[in-house]
Coordinates of C-alpha atoms in Angstrom, one line a residue:
Chain A
M1 CA -14.7 343.5 21.7
K2 CA -14.9 340.5 25.3
N3 CA -14.2 343.0 27.4
Q4 CA -17.1 345.4 26.2
F5 CA -19.7 342.8 26.6
Y6 CA -19.3 342.4 30.2
I7 CA -18.5 346.0 31.0
F8 CA -22.0 346.4 28.6
I9 CA -23.9 342.9 31.0
L10 CA -22.6 343.9 33.9
I11 CA -23.7 347.9 33.3
L12 CA -27.5 345.2 32.8
V13 CA -27.8 343.7 35.6
L14 CA -26.5 346.8 38.0
L15 CA -29.8 348.4 36.1
L16 CA -31.9 345.6 36.9
V17 CA -30.4 344.6 40.9
S18 CA -31.3 348.3 41.4
L19 CA -34.6 347.9 40.8
L20 CA -34.7 345.1 42.5
N21 CA -33.3 346.4 45.1
L22 CA -36.1 349.7 45.1
S23 CA -38.7 347.7 45.2
L24 CA -37.3 345.5 48.7
G25 CA -37.9 346.4 51.2
S26 CA -40.1 346.0 55.6
V27 CA -43.0 348.1 53.3
H28 CA -44.8 346.1 50.3
I29 CA -44.7 348.5 47.3
Q30 CA -45.9 346.7 43.8
F31 CA -43.5 346.8 40.5
S32 CA -45.3 348.2 38.4
E33 CA -45.7 350.8 41.4
V34 CA -41.8 351.5 41.7
I35 CA -41.6 351.7 38.3
S36 CA -44.5 354.1 38.4
I37 CA -43.4 356.6 40.5
L38 CA -39.7 356.2 39.3
M39 CA -41.3 357.5 36.5
G40 CA -42.6 360.5 38.2
N41 CA -45.7 359.8 37.5
A42 CA -47.5 360.7 41.3
S43 CA -48.7 357.7 42.8
E44 CA -52.0 357.3 44.0
N45 CA -50.3 355.9 47.6
S46 CA -48.6 359.3 49.3
S47 CA -46.8 357.3 51.6
S48 CA -45.4 355.0 48.7
E49 CA -44.3 358.2 46.4
Y50 CA -41.9 359.4 49.7
I51 CA -40.7 355.0 50.8
I52 CA -39.3 355.6 47.9
I53 CA -38.2 358.7 46.6
D54 CA -36.9 359.5 50.4
F55 CA -35.8 356.6 51.9
R56 CA -35.1 353.6 49.5
L57 CA -33.7 355.9 45.9
P58 CA -31.0 357.0 48.8
K59 CA -30.5 354.4 50.0
T60 CA -30.1 352.5 46.7
I61 CA -27.3 355.3 45.4
T62 CA -25.4 355.6 48.8
A63 CA -25.2 351.4 47.5
I64 CA -23.7 352.1 45.1
V65 CA -21.9 354.7 45.1
V66 CA -20.6 352.6 47.8
G67 CA -20.6 350.2 46.8
A68 CA -18.5 351.1 43.4
G69 CA -16.3 353.4 45.6
L70 CA -14.3 350.7 47.6
S71 CA -14.5 348.3 45.1
V72 CA -12.5 351.0 43.6
C73 CA -10.0 351.7 45.9
G74 CA -9.1 347.6 46.0
L75 CA -8.2 347.2 42.5
L76 CA -5.7 350.7 43.2
M77 CA -4.6 349.6 46.4
Q78 CA -3.5 345.9 44.8
T79 CA -1.9 347.2 41.9
L80 CA 0.0 350.1 44.4
F81 CA 1.0 347.7 46.5
R82 CA 1.5 344.4 44.7
N83 CA -0.7 342.5 46.0
P84 CA -3.5 341.2 46.5
L85 CA -4.3 341.2 49.9
A86 CA -4.8 344.8 49.6
G87 CA -7.6 347.1 50.7
P88 CA -9.2 350.6 51.5
Y89 CA -8.8 348.9 54.5
V90 CA -5.4 348.4 54.8
L91 CA -3.7 352.2 54.5
G92 CA -6.2 352.3 57.7
L93 CA -7.8 354.8 56.4
S94 CA -11.6 353.0 58.3
S95 CA -9.4 352.3 61.7
G96 CA -8.2 356.6 61.1
A97 CA -12.1 357.7 60.8
S98 CA -13.1 354.4 63.7
L99 CA -10.4 356.1 66.1
G100 CA -12.0 359.4 65.2
V101 CA -15.4 358.9 65.3
A102 CA -14.5 357.0 68.7
L103 CA -12.6 359.5 70.4
L104 CA -15.5 361.6 69.7
I105 CA -18.7 359.0 71.1
L106 CA -16.4 357.1 73.7
G107 CA -13.8 359.9 74.5
G108 CA -16.4 362.5 74.9
S109 CA -18.7 360.9 77.6
I110 CA -15.4 360.5 79.1
F111 CA -14.8 364.1 79.4
S112 CA -17.5 365.3 78.8
G113 CA -16.4 368.6 76.9
L114 CA -18.6 368.6 74.3
T115 CA -22.5 369.2 74.6
A116 CA -24.7 366.6 74.0
S117 CA -26.5 367.9 71.1
F118 CA -23.4 368.0 68.8
L119 CA -22.8 365.1 70.4
F120 CA -24.8 362.9 68.4
S121 CA -25.5 364.6 65.6
K122 CA -24.5 363.4 63.3
W123 CA -22.5 365.8 61.2
A124 CA -20.2 365.6 64.4
I125 CA -19.8 362.2 63.0
V126 CA -19.3 362.6 59.7
F127 CA -16.9 364.7 60.5
A128 CA -15.0 362.8 63.3
A129 CA -14.5 359.6 60.9
S130 CA -13.4 362.5 58.1
M131 CA -10.8 364.2 60.3
G132 CA -9.6 360.5 61.3
S133 CA -8.9 359.6 57.9
V134 CA -7.3 362.5 56.3
L135 CA -4.7 362.1 59.7
V136 CA -3.8 358.9 58.8
M137 CA -3.4 359.5 55.3
M138 CA -0.9 362.5 55.8
A139 CA 0.9 360.5 58.0
V140 CA 0.7 356.6 55.2
M141 CA 2.2 359.9 53.2
A142 CA 4.7 361.0 55.2
T143 CA 5.6 357.7 56.1
A144 CA 5.8 357.2 52.0
L145 CA 7.7 360.2 52.3
R146 CA 10.2 357.8 54.1
I147 CA 10.0 354.5 53.0
K148 CA 10.1 353.7 49.6
D149 CA 9.0 349.7 50.2
S150 CA 5.4 349.9 49.7
M151 CA 5.2 346.5 51.5
A152 CA 6.2 347.9 54.1
L153 CA 3.9 350.5 54.5
L154 CA 1.7 348.2 53.7
I155 CA 2.3 346.7 57.2
I156 CA 2.2 350.3 59.0
G157 CA -1.5 350.0 57.2
L158 CA -1.6 347.6 59.8
M159 CA -0.2 347.8 62.8
F160 CA -1.8 351.5 62.8
A161 CA -5.4 349.0 62.5
S162 CA -4.2 347.8 65.6
L163 CA -3.0 350.3 66.9
T164 CA -6.2 352.3 66.4
S165 CA -8.6 349.3 67.9
A166 CA -6.7 348.7 71.5
V167 CA -7.1 352.8 71.4
V168 CA -11.5 351.7 70.9
S169 CA -10.5 348.7 73.5
I170 CA -9.3 351.4 76.3
L171 CA -12.0 354.2 75.7
A172 CA -14.9 351.3 75.6
Y173 CA -13.8 350.0 79.0
F174 CA -14.7 353.4 80.8
S175 CA -17.1 354.6 78.3
P176 CA -21.7 354.1 79.6
A177 CA -23.5 352.1 77.7
S178 CA -25.6 353.3 76.2
N179 CA -21.8 356.0 73.7
L180 CA -21.0 351.9 73.1
Q181 CA -24.0 351.3 71.7
Q182 CA -23.8 354.2 69.2
Y183 CA -20.5 353.8 68.4
I184 CA -21.6 349.8 68.2
F185 CA -24.8 350.8 65.8
W186 CA -21.9 353.0 63.8
S187 CA -19.5 350.6 63.1
F188 CA -21.8 347.9 62.0
G189 CA -22.8 350.2 59.1
S190 CA -25.5 351.7 57.2
L191 CA -26.9 352.6 53.9
G192 CA -29.7 354.2 55.0
N193 CA -30.7 357.2 57.4
L194 CA -28.8 359.4 54.3
S195 CA -31.2 362.4 53.2
W196 CA -30.9 364.1 50.7
N197 CA -27.7 366.1 50.7
E198 CA -26.2 363.3 52.2
V199 CA -25.8 361.7 49.5
G200 CA -25.0 364.2 47.4
I201 CA -22.0 364.7 49.5
L202 CA -20.6 361.9 49.2
S203 CA -21.5 361.8 45.5
L204 CA -19.1 364.2 44.8
V205 CA -16.5 363.2 46.6
C206 CA -16.4 360.0 44.7
F207 CA -16.7 361.6 41.4
F208 CA -13.6 364.1 42.1
G209 CA -11.2 360.3 44.0
L210 CA -13.1 358.7 40.9
L211 CA -11.4 361.6 38.7
L212 CA -7.9 361.7 40.5
S213 CA -8.1 357.5 39.4
V214 CA -8.7 357.5 35.8
Y215 CA -6.1 360.1 35.3
C216 CA -4.2 357.0 37.3
L217 CA -4.3 354.9 35.9
K218 CA -2.1 354.2 32.5
N219 CA 0.6 354.5 36.0
M220 CA -1.3 351.7 37.6
N221 CA -0.4 349.7 34.6
A222 CA 3.1 349.7 34.2
L223 CA 3.0 349.4 38.1
L224 CA 2.0 345.8 37.5
L225 CA 5.6 345.2 36.9
G226 CA 6.5 346.5 38.7
E227 CA 8.2 349.7 40.5
N228 CA 11.1 349.3 39.1
Y229 CA 10.2 348.1 35.2
A230 CA 7.7 351.4 35.8
R231 CA 9.9 353.4 36.8
S232 CA 11.6 352.6 33.3
L233 CA 8.5 353.1 31.4
G234 CA 9.2 356.3 33.0
V235 CA 6.4 356.0 35.1
P236 CA 7.1 359.4 37.7
I237 CA 6.6 356.8 41.3
Q238 CA 6.1 359.1 44.0
K239 CA 3.4 361.9 42.0
N240 CA 1.7 358.5 41.1
R241 CA 1.9 357.3 44.4
N242 CA 1.0 359.8 46.5
L243 CA -1.8 361.2 43.6
V244 CA -3.2 357.0 44.3
I245 CA -3.2 357.1 48.5
V246 CA -5.1 360.6 47.7
A247 CA -7.6 359.5 45.0
T248 CA -8.2 357.1 47.6
G249 CA -8.4 358.2 50.9
L250 CA -10.6 360.9 49.6
I251 CA -13.6 358.0 49.0
A252 CA -12.7 355.5 51.6
G253 CA -12.9 358.0 54.4
A254 CA -15.9 359.7 52.7
I255 CA -17.4 356.2 52.5
T256 CA -16.7 356.1 56.1
A257 CA -17.5 359.1 57.7
F258 CA -21.1 358.2 55.4
A259 CA -22.1 354.4 55.7
G260 CA -19.7 353.8 58.6
P261 CA -16.7 350.6 58.1
I262 CA -18.4 348.0 55.3
A263 CA -15.5 345.7 55.0
F264 CA -14.4 342.4 52.1
I265 CA -16.1 344.6 49.5
G266 CA -13.0 346.0 48.5
L267 CA -10.6 343.4 48.9
A268 CA -12.7 340.6 47.4
V269 CA -14.9 342.5 44.9
P270 CA -11.9 343.6 42.4
H271 CA -11.0 340.0 42.4
L272 CA -14.7 338.1 41.9
I273 CA -14.0 340.4 38.5
R274 CA -10.5 339.5 37.8
Q275 CA -12.8 335.7 37.6
V276 CA -14.7 337.7 35.3
V277 CA -13.0 339.5 32.2
K278 CA -9.8 337.5 32.0
T279 CA -7.2 340.5 32.0
S280 CA -5.5 343.0 34.7
N281 CA -6.1 346.1 32.3
H282 CA -7.0 349.0 34.9
F283 CA -9.1 350.7 31.1
V284 CA -11.5 347.9 31.2
L285 CA -10.7 346.6 35.3
F286 CA -12.1 349.8 37.1
P287 CA -15.4 350.2 35.2
A288 CA -15.9 346.8 35.4
V289 CA -15.1 347.1 39.5
I290 CA -17.8 349.8 39.3
F291 CA -20.4 348.4 37.9
G292 CA -19.8 345.3 40.0
G293 CA -18.8 347.1 43.5
A294 CA -21.8 347.9 43.0
I295 CA -24.2 345.2 42.3
I296 CA -22.4 342.9 44.6
M297 CA -23.6 346.5 47.3
L298 CA -27.1 346.2 46.5
L299 CA -26.7 342.7 46.8
C300 CA -26.0 343.1 50.0
D301 CA -28.4 345.8 50.8
S302 CA -31.1 343.8 49.6
I303 CA -30.2 340.8 51.5
S304 CA -29.9 342.8 55.3
Q305 CA -33.4 343.7 54.7
L306 CA -33.8 340.5 55.6
P307 CA -37.3 340.0 53.0
G308 CA -40.0 339.8 53.9
S309 CA -39.8 340.9 57.5
D310 CA -39.0 344.0 59.3
F311 CA -35.8 343.2 60.9
T312 CA -33.0 344.8 59.0
L313 CA -28.8 343.4 59.7
P314 CA -26.2 345.0 59.5
I315 CA -24.7 345.8 56.1
N316 CA -20.8 345.1 57.8
A317 CA -22.0 342.4 59.0
V318 CA -23.6 341.0 55.6
T319 CA -20.5 342.1 53.7
S320 CA -18.0 340.0 55.9
I321 CA -20.4 336.6 56.2
F322 CA -20.4 337.1 52.2
G323 CA -16.6 338.0 51.9
A324 CA -15.2 336.2 53.4
P325 CA -16.7 332.5 52.4
I326 CA -15.6 334.5 48.4
V327 CA -12.2 335.3 49.4
I328 CA -11.0 332.4 51.0
W329 CA -13.1 330.1 47.8
L330 CA -11.0 331.8 45.7
L331 CA -8.0 331.0 47.7
L332 CA -8.7 327.8 47.5
Q333 CA -9.6 327.9 43.3
K334 CA -6.7 329.2 42.7
K335 CA -4.7 328.9 44.7
K336 CA -2.8 331.0 44.5
M337 CA -4.2 335.2 44.5
L338 CA -3.6 337.1 41.6
F339 CA -3.8 340.6 41.6
Chain B
M1 CA 31.4 362.3 12.8
E2 CA 28.9 360.5 15.0
N3 CA 29.3 359.8 17.7
L4 CA 29.5 355.9 18.4
T5 CA 29.4 356.0 22.4
L6 CA 26.4 354.8 23.4
I7 CA 27.2 354.7 27.3
E8 CA 30.5 356.9 29.3
T9 CA 31.2 357.0 32.0
N10 CA 34.9 357.9 33.5
Q11 CA 35.6 357.2 37.6
L12 CA 32.5 355.6 38.3
S13 CA 32.1 354.9 42.2
I14 CA 29.0 353.1 43.1
G15 CA 27.9 351.9 46.1
Y16 CA 24.7 352.0 48.4
S17 CA 26.3 354.2 50.7
P18 CA 29.0 357.6 50.2
T19 CA 31.4 355.4 52.2
Q20 CA 31.4 352.9 51.3
P21 CA 31.8 352.1 47.1
I22 CA 31.1 349.1 46.4
A23 CA 32.9 349.3 43.0
K24 CA 35.3 353.2 42.4
D25 CA 37.1 354.3 39.0
I26 CA 35.2 352.8 36.7
S27 CA 35.0 354.1 33.1
L28 CA 33.7 352.2 31.4
Q29 CA 33.0 352.8 26.8
I30 CA 30.2 350.9 25.4
E31 CA 29.5 351.3 22.2
K32 CA 25.8 351.6 20.2
A33 CA 25.2 347.6 18.7
S34 CA 27.3 346.1 21.3
L35 CA 26.7 342.7 22.9
V36 CA 28.6 343.1 26.7
A37 CA 28.6 341.2 29.4
I38 CA 28.8 341.7 33.1
I39 CA 30.4 339.2 34.7
G40 CA 32.1 339.2 38.2
V41 CA 32.1 336.5 41.8
N42 CA 29.1 336.5 43.3
G43 CA 28.7 340.0 45.0
S44 CA 31.2 341.8 43.1
G45 CA 28.9 344.6 42.1
K46 CA 27.4 343.3 39.0
S47 CA 23.3 343.9 39.9
T48 CA 24.9 346.9 41.6
L49 CA 26.9 348.4 38.4
L50 CA 23.2 347.4 36.4
K51 CA 21.2 349.3 38.4
S52 CA 23.6 352.3 38.8
L53 CA 23.3 352.2 34.9
S54 CA 20.0 352.7 34.2
G55 CA 19.0 355.2 37.5
I56 CA 17.6 353.1 39.8
L57 CA 20.3 353.4 42.4
P58 CA 22.1 357.0 42.7
I59 CA 25.5 357.0 41.6
L60 CA 28.0 357.9 44.7
Q61 CA 30.8 360.1 42.2
G62 CA 32.3 360.4 39.2
D63 CA 30.3 360.8 35.3
F64 CA 28.2 359.6 33.4
F65 CA 27.0 360.0 29.9
L66 CA 24.1 359.1 27.6
N67 CA 24.6 359.8 23.4
G68 CA 27.2 362.0 25.4
K69 CA 25.0 363.6 27.4
A70 CA 25.4 364.0 31.5
F71 CA 22.8 361.0 32.3
K72 CA 21.1 363.4 35.2
D73 CA 19.8 366.0 33.2
F74 CA 17.8 363.2 30.8
T75 CA 14.1 362.9 32.7
N76 CA 12.6 359.5 33.6
T77 CA 10.5 360.3 30.5
E78 CA 13.4 360.9 28.2
L79 CA 15.3 357.7 29.5
A80 CA 12.0 355.6 29.6
G81 CA 13.3 356.3 25.5
L82 CA 17.0 355.6 25.3
I83 CA 16.9 352.4 27.7
S84 CA 15.5 349.3 28.3
L85 CA 15.7 346.8 31.5
V86 CA 15.3 343.1 31.9
L87 CA 15.4 341.9 35.6
T88 CA 15.1 339.6 38.0
K89 CA 13.0 337.8 40.4
Q90 CA 10.0 341.4 39.6
H91 CA 7.2 341.1 41.6
F92 CA 5.3 341.3 38.9
S93 CA 1.5 340.4 38.4
K94 CA 1.5 336.8 36.4
N95 CA -2.4 337.7 35.7
L96 CA -1.1 339.4 32.4
S97 CA -1.0 337.9 29.0
V98 CA 1.9 337.5 27.3
V99 CA 1.0 340.5 24.7
E100 CA -0.4 342.8 27.8
F101 CA 2.9 342.4 28.8
I102 CA 4.8 343.2 25.7
S103 CA 2.5 345.9 24.7
L104 CA 3.9 347.3 28.2
G105 CA 7.0 348.3 26.2
R106 CA 4.8 351.1 24.3
H107 CA 4.0 352.8 27.9
P108 CA 6.3 355.4 27.3
Y109 CA 4.9 356.5 23.4
T110 CA 1.3 356.3 24.3
N111 CA -1.6 358.3 24.6
W112 CA -3.2 359.1 28.9
L113 CA -5.6 355.9 27.3
G114 CA -2.7 353.6 26.8
M115 CA -3.9 352.8 23.5
T116 CA -1.3 351.0 21.5
S117 CA -1.6 353.2 17.4
R118 CA -0.9 351.2 14.7
A119 CA 2.2 352.3 14.7
D120 CA 2.9 350.4 18.3
K121 CA 1.4 347.4 17.4
I122 CA 3.7 346.3 14.2
I123 CA 6.4 346.9 16.8
I124 CA 5.3 344.6 19.4
A125 CA 4.1 341.9 16.3
K126 CA 7.9 342.2 16.0
A127 CA 9.4 342.6 18.7
I128 CA 7.3 338.9 19.2
K129 CA 8.3 337.7 16.6
Q130 CA 11.8 337.8 17.0
V131 CA 12.3 336.9 20.6
G132 CA 9.9 333.9 19.0
V133 CA 6.7 333.6 21.0
E134 CA 4.0 333.6 19.2
H135 CA 2.3 331.0 20.4
L136 CA 2.3 332.8 23.5
K137 CA 0.3 335.0 23.1
T138 CA -3.1 334.3 25.3
K139 CA -1.1 332.4 27.3
K140 CA -0.6 334.6 31.0
C141 CA 2.9 334.9 33.1
D142 CA 1.9 332.4 35.0
E143 CA 1.8 330.6 33.1
L144 CA 4.8 330.7 31.8
S145 CA 8.2 328.0 31.7
D146 CA 11.5 330.4 33.7
G147 CA 12.3 330.7 29.7
Q148 CA 9.9 331.2 28.4
L149 CA 9.6 334.2 30.8
Q150 CA 12.7 334.9 30.2
K151 CA 11.5 335.9 26.2
V152 CA 8.7 337.7 26.8
M153 CA 10.4 340.3 29.3
I154 CA 13.1 340.4 26.7
A155 CA 10.7 341.0 23.9
R156 CA 8.6 343.3 26.4
A157 CA 11.8 345.6 26.0
L158 CA 12.4 345.2 22.3
A159 CA 8.9 346.6 22.5
Q160 CA 10.1 349.5 24.9
N161 CA 12.8 349.8 21.0
T162 CA 15.3 351.5 22.7
P163 CA 19.2 352.1 21.6
A164 CA 20.2 350.9 25.1
I165 CA 18.7 347.1 26.8
L166 CA 20.1 346.7 30.2
M167 CA 19.8 342.4 31.6
D168 CA 20.5 341.3 35.1
E169 CA 21.0 337.9 35.3
P170 CA 19.0 336.7 31.8
T171 CA 19.8 333.2 31.7
S172 CA 19.5 332.8 35.3
H173 CA 17.0 329.0 35.9
L174 CA 17.9 328.4 32.9
D175 CA 18.8 324.3 31.5
M176 CA 22.3 325.0 28.9
Y177 CA 20.5 325.2 26.4
H178 CA 18.6 327.6 27.6
K179 CA 21.3 329.4 28.0
A180 CA 23.0 329.3 25.5
Q181 CA 19.9 330.1 23.3
V182 CA 18.9 333.6 24.9
L183 CA 22.4 334.8 25.3
H184 CA 22.4 333.7 21.1
L185 CA 18.8 335.8 21.7
L186 CA 20.6 338.8 22.7
K187 CA 23.5 338.7 19.8
N188 CA 20.9 338.2 17.5
I189 CA 19.4 340.9 18.9
T190 CA 22.3 343.4 18.8
Q191 CA 23.2 342.3 14.9
E192 CA 19.8 342.4 13.7
T193 CA 18.9 345.8 15.6
Q194 CA 21.3 347.8 16.1
K195 CA 20.7 347.8 20.4
T196 CA 23.6 347.7 22.6
I197 CA 23.0 345.2 25.6
V198 CA 24.9 345.0 28.4
F199 CA 24.2 341.9 30.7
A200 CA 25.5 340.9 34.2
T201 CA 25.9 336.7 34.1
H202 CA 27.1 334.0 35.7
E203 CA 28.4 332.1 32.0
I204 CA 31.4 333.6 31.5
N205 CA 31.8 331.0 29.3
L206 CA 29.3 332.0 27.0
A207 CA 30.4 335.3 28.0
L208 CA 33.3 334.7 26.6
Q209 CA 32.2 332.9 23.2
L210 CA 29.6 335.7 22.5
C211 CA 30.5 338.5 23.9
D212 CA 31.3 342.2 22.1
Q213 CA 33.1 343.3 24.9
I214 CA 33.4 342.1 28.6
I215 CA 33.1 344.3 32.0
L216 CA 35.4 342.4 34.4
I217 CA 34.2 342.8 38.5
H218 CA 37.0 342.1 40.8
D219 CA 38.4 342.7 43.6
E220 CA 36.7 346.9 43.5
K221 CA 37.9 346.9 40.4
V222 CA 36.3 347.4 37.3
I223 CA 38.1 346.8 33.7
Q224 CA 35.9 346.9 30.1
Q225 CA 37.9 344.6 27.5
S226 CA 37.5 342.6 24.2
P227 CA 37.1 338.9 25.1
D228 CA 40.5 338.2 23.5
E229 CA 42.6 340.6 24.9
L230 CA 41.2 339.1 28.5
V231 CA 42.2 336.1 27.8
E232 CA 45.4 337.4 26.7
N233 CA 45.6 339.6 29.6
K234 CA 45.6 336.0 32.4
A235 CA 42.7 338.8 33.8
L236 CA 41.2 335.5 34.7
L237 CA 43.5 333.1 36.1
N238 CA 42.7 334.6 39.2
L239 CA 39.2 335.4 39.0
F240 CA 37.8 332.2 41.5
P241 CA 39.9 330.5 44.6
K242 CA 42.2 328.1 42.2
D243 CA 40.9 325.3 44.6
L244 CA 38.4 324.1 42.1
I245 CA 37.9 324.9 39.0
V246 CA 40.7 327.1 37.3
F247 CA 41.0 329.0 33.8
D248 CA 41.8 327.0 30.9
E249 CA 43.4 329.3 28.1
S250 CA 43.7 326.5 25.5
S251 CA 39.8 326.5 25.2
R252 CA 39.2 329.7 27.1
S253 CA 36.5 328.3 29.6
F254 CA 37.1 327.3 33.0
R255 CA 37.6 323.5 33.7
I256 CA 37.4 321.7 37.1
S257 CA 40.8 321.9 38.6
T258 CA 42.6 318.3 38.3
K259 CA 45.0 318.6 39.9
K260 CA 44.7 316.7 43.2
Q261 CA 43.7 318.4 46.0
T262 CA 46.0 318.8 49.8

């Protein structure tokens, strides 16, 4: 009962933070006006209406989807690998996406095989990032079939990340400054600039990934005991692992494709949530992590807009600045991180 | 007539690679409601035998029957209703509370949401009571001592409610008193619940006193006998090198060798 209460509180906080996020921005809009626009009332100020409906609302929804999605990925990965330091980055999914984008932006300029208009279109970047994620996901699954040890898989993910960053460095070395700048901007991550269409596709893919995850939750609980115990409880280990890899691949891939690489959310949120709901039961953690992740992502986004100024900080930097100390604090406080 | 044999193997070969079996020609007959210890020196293949019997490790050769049916014909789910495990050194989530941990034993029987029914809860409560960890129910596994954790792991296997429980060194890391306590608990379980417990152990002295049957792995050979037969046949005399400890037949235990070393 206590856990239901926590989740209820999280939902309430999520609503409040969403409203806060909508009402903050470089253009000052009265809180009451924000509410009235959201209720569907026409505003006297059409530009406010435009800002809320076509700029801030898609951004808020993106933040919710990104925060929730990455946190779920982190939760599932931490259980699957039985490692508290696992996250969506561990499988090298976002490195794969980065490699795809780097090959497009940086590699494209070197080989100049593609026309500039395609090169710089947003969909090309989304396509490249998705392809990169999917390819890495397939590579990881191929290794997962041969290697039974989850720990080894984790290290392969890390190695893949190093390999990717090396290739990106080489590409960057030979690229003109303008392309390099475009790549760096992508790697900063961005929740804004998504049209309603793009938000729709992102949400749909993430929703499908979340559905797959829900199907795995019962077996994930058994997996808390380790693979041998889980098998003895009738869990189809291989099938479950593949499903989790596909689900996290879809979610993390789509998010990285549309919003760029966003660090620490996937790693830190499950640990923060475990401080609140004192259980490892995935049927409790899953909703808690979804709401908690959304809340934290919205907060990071509000901070990145530097309320009261025209500047916007890169979202990836904000999540890292807050995420890294949180992880260190957790480590110091609990001596060891539990999953 | 009811078949009393739960686990039966015939000319079984076990090991990690088919070219190098760790033990061959294993023919076992383990009856229902019996307490069976697997003994042998370090590296003799006790854990390998347990892993093979539980299906973690595929068997290399020979026949293996469970309840009269070939082991390979069982699905994972069916096996979950027949064999439960208590393993050592498992890297499991220490964030689980004792009651959550034990409840996971009901995993094969719960719905897709993993909800425990009233019947499940009764079985869980019974398992908790049987091993005597009622006072630890709300603690995290992280906060338990080795002995307490061992009991909790046994309770989880009990909650799974299978006719056979396989345990790998359930008494390791425990002090002398708790070793005896855990083995006594196992004996009680086999008598009260009619479950069969097969466990690997280094506690030969205790096993000889408490077990119905002993599986001795020595020099790649595996024999199964009752403790009395084992002592009568002098099977334990050559188990260890004799320079430090010897088997004393009158007390049925290993003792420090009193002979002067040369």
